[in-house]
Short mmCIF file of C-alpha atoms in Angstrom, two decimals:
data_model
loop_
_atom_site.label_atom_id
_atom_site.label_comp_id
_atom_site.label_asym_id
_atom_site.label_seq_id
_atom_site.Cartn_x
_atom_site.Cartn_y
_atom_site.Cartn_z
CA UNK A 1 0.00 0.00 0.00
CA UNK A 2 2.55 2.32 1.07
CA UNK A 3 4.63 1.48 -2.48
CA UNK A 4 1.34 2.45 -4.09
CA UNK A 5 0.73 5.66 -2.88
CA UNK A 6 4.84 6.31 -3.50
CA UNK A 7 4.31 5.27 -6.75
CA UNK A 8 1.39 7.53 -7.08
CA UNK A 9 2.70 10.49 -5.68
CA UNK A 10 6.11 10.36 -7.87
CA UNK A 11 3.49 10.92 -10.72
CA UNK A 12 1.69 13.62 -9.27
CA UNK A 13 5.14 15.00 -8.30
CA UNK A 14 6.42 14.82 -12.11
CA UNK A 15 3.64 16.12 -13.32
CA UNK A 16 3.33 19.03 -11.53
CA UNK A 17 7.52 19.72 -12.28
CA UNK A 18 6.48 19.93 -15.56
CA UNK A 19 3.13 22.15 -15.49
CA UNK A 20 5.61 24.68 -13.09
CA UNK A 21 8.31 24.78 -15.98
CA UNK A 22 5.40 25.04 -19.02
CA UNK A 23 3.91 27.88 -16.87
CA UNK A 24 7.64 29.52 -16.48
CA UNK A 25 7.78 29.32 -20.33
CA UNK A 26 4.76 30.50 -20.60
CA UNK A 27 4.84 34.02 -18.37
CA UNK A 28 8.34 34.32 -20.06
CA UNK A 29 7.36 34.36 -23.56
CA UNK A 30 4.79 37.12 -22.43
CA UNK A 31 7.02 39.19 -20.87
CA UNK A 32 9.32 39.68 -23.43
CA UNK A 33 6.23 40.04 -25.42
CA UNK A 34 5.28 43.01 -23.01
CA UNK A 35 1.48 40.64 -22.74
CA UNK A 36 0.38 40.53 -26.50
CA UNK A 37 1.26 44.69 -26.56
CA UNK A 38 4.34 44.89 -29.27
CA UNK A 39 5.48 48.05 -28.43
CA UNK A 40 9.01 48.78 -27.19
CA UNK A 41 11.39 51.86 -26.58
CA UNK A 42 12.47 52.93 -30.04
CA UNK A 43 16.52 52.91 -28.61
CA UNK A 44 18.71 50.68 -26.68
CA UNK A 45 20.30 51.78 -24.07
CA UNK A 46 23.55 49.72 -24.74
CA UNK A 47 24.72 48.07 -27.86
CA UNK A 48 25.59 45.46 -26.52
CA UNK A 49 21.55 44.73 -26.23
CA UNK A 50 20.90 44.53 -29.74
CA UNK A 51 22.32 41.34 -29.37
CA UNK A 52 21.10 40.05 -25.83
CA UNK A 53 17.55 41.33 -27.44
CA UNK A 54 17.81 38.90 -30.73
CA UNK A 55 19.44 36.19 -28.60
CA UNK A 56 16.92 36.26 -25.72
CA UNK A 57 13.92 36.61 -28.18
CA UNK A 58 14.73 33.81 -30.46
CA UNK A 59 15.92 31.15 -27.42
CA UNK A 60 12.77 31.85 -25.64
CA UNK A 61 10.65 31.51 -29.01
CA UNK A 62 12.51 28.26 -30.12
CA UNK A 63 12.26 26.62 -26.51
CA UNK A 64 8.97 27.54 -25.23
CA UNK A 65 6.84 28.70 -28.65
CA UNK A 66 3.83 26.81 -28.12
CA UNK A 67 5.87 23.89 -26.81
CA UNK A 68 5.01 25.09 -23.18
CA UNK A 69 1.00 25.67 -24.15
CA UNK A 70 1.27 21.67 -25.13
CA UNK A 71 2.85 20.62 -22.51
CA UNK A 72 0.02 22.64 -20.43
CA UNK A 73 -2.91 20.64 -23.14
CA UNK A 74 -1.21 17.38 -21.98
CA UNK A 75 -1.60 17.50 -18.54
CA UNK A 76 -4.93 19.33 -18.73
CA UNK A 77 -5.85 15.86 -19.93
CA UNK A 78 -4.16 14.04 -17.41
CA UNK A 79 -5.73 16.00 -14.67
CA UNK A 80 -9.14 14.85 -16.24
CA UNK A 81 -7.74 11.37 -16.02
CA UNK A 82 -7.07 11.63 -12.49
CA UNK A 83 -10.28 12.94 -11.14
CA UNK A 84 -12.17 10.97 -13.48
CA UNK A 85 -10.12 7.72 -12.31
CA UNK A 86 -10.23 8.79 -8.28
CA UNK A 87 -14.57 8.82 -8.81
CA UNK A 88 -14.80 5.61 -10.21
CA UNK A 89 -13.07 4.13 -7.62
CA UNK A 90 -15.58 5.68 -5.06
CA UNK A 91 -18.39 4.27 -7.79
CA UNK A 92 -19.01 7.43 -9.03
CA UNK A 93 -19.35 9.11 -12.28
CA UNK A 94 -17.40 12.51 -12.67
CA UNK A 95 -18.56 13.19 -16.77
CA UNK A 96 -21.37 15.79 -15.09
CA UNK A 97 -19.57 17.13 -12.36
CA UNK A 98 -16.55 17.95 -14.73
CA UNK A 99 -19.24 19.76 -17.38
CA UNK A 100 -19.72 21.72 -14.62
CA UNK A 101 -16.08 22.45 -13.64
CA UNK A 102 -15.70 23.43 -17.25
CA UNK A 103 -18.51 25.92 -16.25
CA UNK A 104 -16.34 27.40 -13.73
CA UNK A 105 -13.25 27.02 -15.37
CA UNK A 106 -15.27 29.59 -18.40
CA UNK A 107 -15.99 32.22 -15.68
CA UNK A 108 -12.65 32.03 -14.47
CA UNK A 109 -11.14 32.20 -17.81
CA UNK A 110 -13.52 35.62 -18.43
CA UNK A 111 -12.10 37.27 -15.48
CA UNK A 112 -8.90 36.49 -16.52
CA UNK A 113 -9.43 37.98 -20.40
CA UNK A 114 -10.93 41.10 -18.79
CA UNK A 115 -7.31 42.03 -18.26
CA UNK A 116 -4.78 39.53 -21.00
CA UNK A 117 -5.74 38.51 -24.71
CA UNK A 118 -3.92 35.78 -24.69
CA UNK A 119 -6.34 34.35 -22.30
CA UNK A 120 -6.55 30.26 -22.89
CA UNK A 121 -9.16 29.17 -20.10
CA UNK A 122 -11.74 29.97 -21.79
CA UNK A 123 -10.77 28.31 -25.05
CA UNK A 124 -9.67 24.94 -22.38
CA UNK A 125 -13.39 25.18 -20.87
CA UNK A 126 -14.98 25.02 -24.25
CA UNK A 127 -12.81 22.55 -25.87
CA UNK A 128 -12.16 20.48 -22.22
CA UNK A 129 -16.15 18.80 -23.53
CA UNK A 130 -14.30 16.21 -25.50
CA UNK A 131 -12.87 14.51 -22.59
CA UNK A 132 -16.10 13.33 -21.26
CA UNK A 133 -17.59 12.30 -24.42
CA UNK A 134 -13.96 9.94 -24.62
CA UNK A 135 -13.01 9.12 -21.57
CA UNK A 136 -15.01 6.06 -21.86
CA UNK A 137 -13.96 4.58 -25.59
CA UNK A 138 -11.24 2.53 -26.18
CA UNK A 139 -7.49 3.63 -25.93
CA UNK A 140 -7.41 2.71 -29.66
CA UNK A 141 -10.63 5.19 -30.68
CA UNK A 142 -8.69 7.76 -28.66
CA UNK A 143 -5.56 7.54 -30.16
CA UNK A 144 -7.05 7.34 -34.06
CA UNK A 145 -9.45 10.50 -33.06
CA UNK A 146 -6.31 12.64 -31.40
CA UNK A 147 -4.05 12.07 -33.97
CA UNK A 148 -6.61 13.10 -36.36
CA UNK A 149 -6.72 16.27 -34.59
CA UNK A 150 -3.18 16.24 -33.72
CA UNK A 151 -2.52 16.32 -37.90
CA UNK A 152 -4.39 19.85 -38.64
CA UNK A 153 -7.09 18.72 -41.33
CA UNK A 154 -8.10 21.96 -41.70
CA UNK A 155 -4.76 23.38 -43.16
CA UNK A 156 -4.76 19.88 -44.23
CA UNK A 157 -7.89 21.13 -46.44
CA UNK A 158 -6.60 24.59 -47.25
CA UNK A 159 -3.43 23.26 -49.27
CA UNK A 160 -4.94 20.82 -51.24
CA UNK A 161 -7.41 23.07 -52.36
CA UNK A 162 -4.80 25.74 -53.01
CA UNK A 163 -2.72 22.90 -55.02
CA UNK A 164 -6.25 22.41 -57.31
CA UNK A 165 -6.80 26.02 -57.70
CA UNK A 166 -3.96 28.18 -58.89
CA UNK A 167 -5.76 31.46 -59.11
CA UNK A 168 -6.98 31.07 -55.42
CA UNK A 169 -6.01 33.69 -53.21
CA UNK A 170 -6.47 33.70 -49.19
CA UNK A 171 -8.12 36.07 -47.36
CA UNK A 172 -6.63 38.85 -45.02
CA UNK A 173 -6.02 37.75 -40.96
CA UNK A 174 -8.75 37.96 -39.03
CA UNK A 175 -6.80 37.90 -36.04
CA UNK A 176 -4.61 40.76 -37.10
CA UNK A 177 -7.66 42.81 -37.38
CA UNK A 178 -8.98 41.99 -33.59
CA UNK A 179 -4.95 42.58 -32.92
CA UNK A 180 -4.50 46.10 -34.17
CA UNK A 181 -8.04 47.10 -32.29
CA UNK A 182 -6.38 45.55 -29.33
CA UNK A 183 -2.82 47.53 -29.60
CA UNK A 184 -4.80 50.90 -30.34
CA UNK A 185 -6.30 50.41 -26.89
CA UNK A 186 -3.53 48.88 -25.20
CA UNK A 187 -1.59 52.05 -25.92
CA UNK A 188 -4.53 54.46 -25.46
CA UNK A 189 -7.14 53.09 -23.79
CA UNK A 190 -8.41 53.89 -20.01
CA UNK A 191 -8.52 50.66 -17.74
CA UNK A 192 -12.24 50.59 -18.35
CA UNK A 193 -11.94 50.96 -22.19
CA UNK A 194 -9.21 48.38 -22.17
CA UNK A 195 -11.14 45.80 -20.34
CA UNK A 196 -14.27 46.68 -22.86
CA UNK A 197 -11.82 45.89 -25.84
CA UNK A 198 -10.57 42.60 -23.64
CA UNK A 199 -13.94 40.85 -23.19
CA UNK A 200 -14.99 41.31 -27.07
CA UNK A 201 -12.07 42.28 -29.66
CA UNK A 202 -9.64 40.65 -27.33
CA UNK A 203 -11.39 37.55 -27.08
CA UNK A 204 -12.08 37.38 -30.74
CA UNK A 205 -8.54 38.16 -31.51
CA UNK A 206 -7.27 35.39 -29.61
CA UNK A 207 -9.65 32.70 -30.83
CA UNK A 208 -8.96 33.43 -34.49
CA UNK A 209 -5.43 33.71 -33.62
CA UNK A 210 -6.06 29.94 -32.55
CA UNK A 211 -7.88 28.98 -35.32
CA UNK A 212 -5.76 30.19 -37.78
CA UNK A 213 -2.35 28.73 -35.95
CA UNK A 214 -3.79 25.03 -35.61
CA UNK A 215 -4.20 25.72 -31.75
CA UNK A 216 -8.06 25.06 -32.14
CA UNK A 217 -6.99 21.38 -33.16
CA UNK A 218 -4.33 20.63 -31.69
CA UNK A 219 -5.49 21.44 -28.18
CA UNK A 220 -8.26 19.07 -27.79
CA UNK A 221 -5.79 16.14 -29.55
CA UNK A 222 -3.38 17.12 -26.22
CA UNK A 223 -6.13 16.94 -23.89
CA UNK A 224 -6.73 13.48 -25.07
CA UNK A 225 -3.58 12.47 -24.94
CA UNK A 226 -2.79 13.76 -21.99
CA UNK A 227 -6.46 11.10 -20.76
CA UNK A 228 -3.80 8.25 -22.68
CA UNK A 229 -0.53 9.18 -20.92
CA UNK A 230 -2.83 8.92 -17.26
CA UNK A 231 -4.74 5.87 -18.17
CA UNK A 232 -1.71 4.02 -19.73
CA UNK A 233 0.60 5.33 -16.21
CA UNK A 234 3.30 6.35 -18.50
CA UNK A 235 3.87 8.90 -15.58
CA UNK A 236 4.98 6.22 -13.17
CA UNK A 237 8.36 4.92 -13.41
CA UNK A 238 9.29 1.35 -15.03
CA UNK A 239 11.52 -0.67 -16.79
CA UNK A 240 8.69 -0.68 -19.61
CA UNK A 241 7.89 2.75 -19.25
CA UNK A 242 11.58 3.82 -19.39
CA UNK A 243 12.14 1.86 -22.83
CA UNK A 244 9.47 3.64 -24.22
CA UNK A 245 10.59 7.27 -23.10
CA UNK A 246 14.06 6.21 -24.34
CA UNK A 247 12.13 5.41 -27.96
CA UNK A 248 9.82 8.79 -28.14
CA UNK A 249 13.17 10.94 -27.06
CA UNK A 250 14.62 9.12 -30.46
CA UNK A 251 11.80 9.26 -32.66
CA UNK A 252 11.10 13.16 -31.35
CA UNK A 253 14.74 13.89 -31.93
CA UNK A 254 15.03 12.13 -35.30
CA UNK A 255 11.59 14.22 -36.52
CA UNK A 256 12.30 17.59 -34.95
CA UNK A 257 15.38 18.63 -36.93
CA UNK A 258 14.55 17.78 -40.53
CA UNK A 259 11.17 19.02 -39.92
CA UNK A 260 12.04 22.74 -38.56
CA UNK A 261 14.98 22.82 -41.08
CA UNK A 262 12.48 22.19 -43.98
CA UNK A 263 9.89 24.45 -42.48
CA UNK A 264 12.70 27.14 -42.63
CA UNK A 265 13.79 26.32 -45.76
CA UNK A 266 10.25 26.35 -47.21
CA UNK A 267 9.97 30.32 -48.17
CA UNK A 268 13.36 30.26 -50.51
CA UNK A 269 10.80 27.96 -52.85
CA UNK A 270 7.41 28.13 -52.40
CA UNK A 271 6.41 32.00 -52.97
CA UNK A 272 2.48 31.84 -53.41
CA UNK A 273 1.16 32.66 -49.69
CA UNK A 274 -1.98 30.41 -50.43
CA UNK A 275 0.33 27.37 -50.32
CA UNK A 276 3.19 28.36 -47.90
CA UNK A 277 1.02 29.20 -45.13
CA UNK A 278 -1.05 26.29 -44.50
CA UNK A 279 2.02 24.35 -45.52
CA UNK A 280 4.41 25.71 -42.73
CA UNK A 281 1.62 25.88 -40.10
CA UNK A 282 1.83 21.89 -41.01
CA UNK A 283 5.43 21.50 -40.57
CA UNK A 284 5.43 24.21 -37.67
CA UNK A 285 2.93 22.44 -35.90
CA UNK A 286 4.62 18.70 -35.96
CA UNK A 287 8.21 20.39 -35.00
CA UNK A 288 6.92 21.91 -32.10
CA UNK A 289 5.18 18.98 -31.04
CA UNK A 290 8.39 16.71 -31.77
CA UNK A 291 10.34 19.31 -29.41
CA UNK A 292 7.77 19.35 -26.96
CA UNK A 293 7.92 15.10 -26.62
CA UNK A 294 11.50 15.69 -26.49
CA UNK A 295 11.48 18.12 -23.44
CA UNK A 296 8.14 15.84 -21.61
CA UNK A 297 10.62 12.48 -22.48
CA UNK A 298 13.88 14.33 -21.59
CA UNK A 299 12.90 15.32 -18.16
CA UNK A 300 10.76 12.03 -17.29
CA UNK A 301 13.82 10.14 -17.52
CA UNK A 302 16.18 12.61 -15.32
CA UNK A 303 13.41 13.02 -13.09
CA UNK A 304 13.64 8.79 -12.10
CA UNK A 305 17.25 8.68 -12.56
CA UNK A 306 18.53 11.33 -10.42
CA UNK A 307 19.00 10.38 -7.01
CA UNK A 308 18.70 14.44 -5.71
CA UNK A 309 15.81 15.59 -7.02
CA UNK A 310 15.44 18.83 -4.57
CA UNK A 311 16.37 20.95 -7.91
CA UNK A 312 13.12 19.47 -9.61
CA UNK A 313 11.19 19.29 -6.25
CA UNK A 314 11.41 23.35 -6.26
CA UNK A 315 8.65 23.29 -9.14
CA UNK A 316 5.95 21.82 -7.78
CA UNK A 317 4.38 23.86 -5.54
CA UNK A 318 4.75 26.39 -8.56
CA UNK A 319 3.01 23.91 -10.70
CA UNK A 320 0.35 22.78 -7.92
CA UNK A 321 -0.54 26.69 -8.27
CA UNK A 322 -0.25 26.79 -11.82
CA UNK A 323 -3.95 28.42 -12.49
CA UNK A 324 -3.40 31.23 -9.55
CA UNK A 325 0.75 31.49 -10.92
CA UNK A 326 -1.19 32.56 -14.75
CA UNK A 327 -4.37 35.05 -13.53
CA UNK A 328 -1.48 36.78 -11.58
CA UNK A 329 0.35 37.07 -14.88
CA UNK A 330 -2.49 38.44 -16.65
CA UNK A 331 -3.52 40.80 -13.91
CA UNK A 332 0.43 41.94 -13.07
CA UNK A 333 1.06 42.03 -17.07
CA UNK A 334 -1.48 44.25 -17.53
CA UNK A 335 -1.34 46.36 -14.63
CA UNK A 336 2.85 47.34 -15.36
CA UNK A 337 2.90 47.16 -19.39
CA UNK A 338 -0.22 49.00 -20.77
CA UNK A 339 -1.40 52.36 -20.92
CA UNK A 340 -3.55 52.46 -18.00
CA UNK A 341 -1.06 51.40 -15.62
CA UNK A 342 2.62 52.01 -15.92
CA UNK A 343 3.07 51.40 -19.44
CA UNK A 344 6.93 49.48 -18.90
CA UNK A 345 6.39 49.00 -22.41
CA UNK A 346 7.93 52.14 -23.33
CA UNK A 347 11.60 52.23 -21.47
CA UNK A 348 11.88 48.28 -20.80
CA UNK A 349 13.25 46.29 -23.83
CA UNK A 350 13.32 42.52 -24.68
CA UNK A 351 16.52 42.08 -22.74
CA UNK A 352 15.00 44.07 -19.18
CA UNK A 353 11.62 42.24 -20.12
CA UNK A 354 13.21 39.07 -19.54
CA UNK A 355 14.91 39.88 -16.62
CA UNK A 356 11.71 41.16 -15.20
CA UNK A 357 10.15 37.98 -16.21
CA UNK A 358 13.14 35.76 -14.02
CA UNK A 359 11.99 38.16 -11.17
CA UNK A 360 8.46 37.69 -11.55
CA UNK A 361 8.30 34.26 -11.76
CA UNK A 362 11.03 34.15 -8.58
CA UNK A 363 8.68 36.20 -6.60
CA UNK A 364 5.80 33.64 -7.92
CA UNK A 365 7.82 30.58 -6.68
CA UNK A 366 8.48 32.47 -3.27
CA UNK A 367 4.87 33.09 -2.72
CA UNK A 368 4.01 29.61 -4.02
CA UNK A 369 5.97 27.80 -1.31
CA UNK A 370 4.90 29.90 1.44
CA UNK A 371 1.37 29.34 0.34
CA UNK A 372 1.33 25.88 0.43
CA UNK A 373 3.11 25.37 4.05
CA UNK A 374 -0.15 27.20 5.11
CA UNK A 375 -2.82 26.08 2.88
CA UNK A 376 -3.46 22.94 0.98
CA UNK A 377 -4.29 24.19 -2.37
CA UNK A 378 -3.58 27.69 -4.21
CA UNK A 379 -6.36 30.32 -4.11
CA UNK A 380 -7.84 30.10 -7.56
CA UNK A 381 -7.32 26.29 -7.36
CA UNK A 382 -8.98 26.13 -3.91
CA UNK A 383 -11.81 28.20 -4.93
CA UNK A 384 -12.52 26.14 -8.47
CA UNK A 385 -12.34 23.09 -6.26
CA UNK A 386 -14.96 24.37 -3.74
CA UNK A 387 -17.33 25.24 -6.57
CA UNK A 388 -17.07 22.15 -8.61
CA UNK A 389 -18.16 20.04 -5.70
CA UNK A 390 -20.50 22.73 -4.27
CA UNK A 391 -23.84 20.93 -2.96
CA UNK A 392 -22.37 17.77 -3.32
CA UNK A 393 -20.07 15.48 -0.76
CA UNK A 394 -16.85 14.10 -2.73
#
């Protein structure tokens, strides 16, 4: 019994090592990103910046660029698994109660958009639906119905009937339209005109944004994958399990290279837009993924064979507060980089952005751990707890 709960914990533990680091990746992307508002002081203060700027941007881009927003899809999914699992070994169902979770989870996610468009609850509580309507099919239906997802039909779609018609021409961005209404307002706006803008344009913006990027997809393919990786235990540590880490690592290494060097490639020959776009979203879409196996594999395996695993250990509370850790991202974000509060925007470049992220997230950690030793879950996750099982004993 005692080896069980061990066991079970050590997943828990790894899973919420990686949800702290995908939320790190996450709040550091938007920092140098000043929260979805692109503008930045016009001058460096050093030279020597131009280059920290470049370097900083493109590291954070190629490591975390929605590798950290899948890793965060995969163990939405697993989360699902675990509650789901935990009820029906009390002999209950959870399918209704989690409908209603996703209820909360909406609300939640509309607070949280009032202030960031890059807001993702609300996209997780509408798209979080397929896991009940799954959760009871075979692992083989799930796996043919994910990677179906997983494989963007859509652009899928959009290329071959670009291929068929040469003379066909896509439209303008929609997102980039919801995306200049948003800057205009982000650099203007009052607090109460920017939170207007957030809870429509914003919104809109960052749904189309997801539509148009393969996110709308590829999210819900994560989520059930994410059921696969719970049900299957691939979290818990064994002999079996560590062959087939050892395999993904290679087969994620071996695809992510000559994938994101032809995706790179791909502009020096293709020139019509109607084929290059959905084309490189394609490619984009299956590197990232590749890289974000290879960073899930790579730290499953040195998270069972280290011996010390303090270092890691330091994430979880982070990670156990993940959905507190990213409203206080929005709401800080918001507050320091656009107009209505201290606009940082305009003196703090990519370089002091990410420095400013390190400190953030520091101070995040910090509060995290103190938290915890006082309370057993974070505030938002406390409170979305209480509600989901409002009315009703566990």
């Amino acid at each position: 019994m005692e080896h069980k709960i061990a066991e079970t914990n050590a997943r828990i533990d790894v899973a919420d090592v990686l949800r702290g680091l995908a939320v790190m990746g996450i709040i550091l992307l938007h920092s140098i990103e000043h929260f979805n508002f692109y503008s930045f002081p016009e001058e460096v203060p050093f030279e020597w910046m131009k280059f920290t700027d470049q370097a900083i941007w493109r590291g954070l881009f190629f490591t975390f660029s929605n590798k950290a927003y899948a890793v965060f899809a995969l163990l939405f999914g697993f989360s699902f698994y675990i509650q789901d699992n935990n009820q029906q070994r009390r002999g209950k169902d959870f399918r209704l109660r989690f409908l209603w979770r996703l209820f909360i989870l909406f609300m939640i996610g509309q607070f949280n958009a009032a202030f960031f468009t890059g807001e993702i609850l609300t996209m997780y509580a509408i798209l979080g639906i397929i896991l009940p309507i799954f959760c009871r099919m075979s692992d083989r239906t799930v796996v043919i119905f994910a990677t179906l997802l997983i494989l963007q039909p859509i652009d899928w779609v959009k290329l071959i009937y670009a291929l068929c018609n040469p003379d066909y021409v896509a439209g303008k961005s929609l997102a980039g339209y919801y995306f200049s209404i948003a800057f205009d307002v982000q650099k203007n706006g009052t607090f109460l005109e920017t939170v207007r803008m957030n809870m429509w344009e914003g919104q809109l913006a960052n749904m189309t944004w997801a539509l148009e990027h393969g996110r709308i997809l590829q999210t819900p393919g994560l989520f059930l994958f994410g059921m696969l990786v719970g049900r299957r235990k691939y979290f818990l540590y064994s002999e079996q399990n560590e062959r087939l880490w050892l395999k993904a690592l290679a087969v994620s290494l071996l695809c992510f290279f000559p994938i994101y060097g032809l995706n790179n490639m791909l502009p020096e020959f293709i020139e019509r837009s109607a084929i290059l776009v959905p084309l490189q979203l394609i490619l984009s879409s299956f590197s990232s993924l590749s890289f974000m196996v290879l960073l899930v594999t790579g730290l499953l395996l040195t998270f069972y064979r280290v011996k010390d695993r303090s270092f890691f250990m330091r994430f979880t509370s982070y990670g156990k507060m993940s959905l507190t850790n990213y409203l206080g991202q929005s709401i800080f974000g918001s507050l320091l980089f656009y107009h209505w509060g201290f606009e940082l925007g305009r003196y703090l470049g990519i370089t002091y952005s990410f420095l400013f992220g390190i400190l953030f997230v520091l101070l995040q950690m910090v509060f995290c751990s103190w938290w915890l030793r006082h309370h057993k879950h974070g505030p938002f996750e406390g409170l979305w707890k209480r509600l989901t099982w409002i009315g009703k004993n566990k």
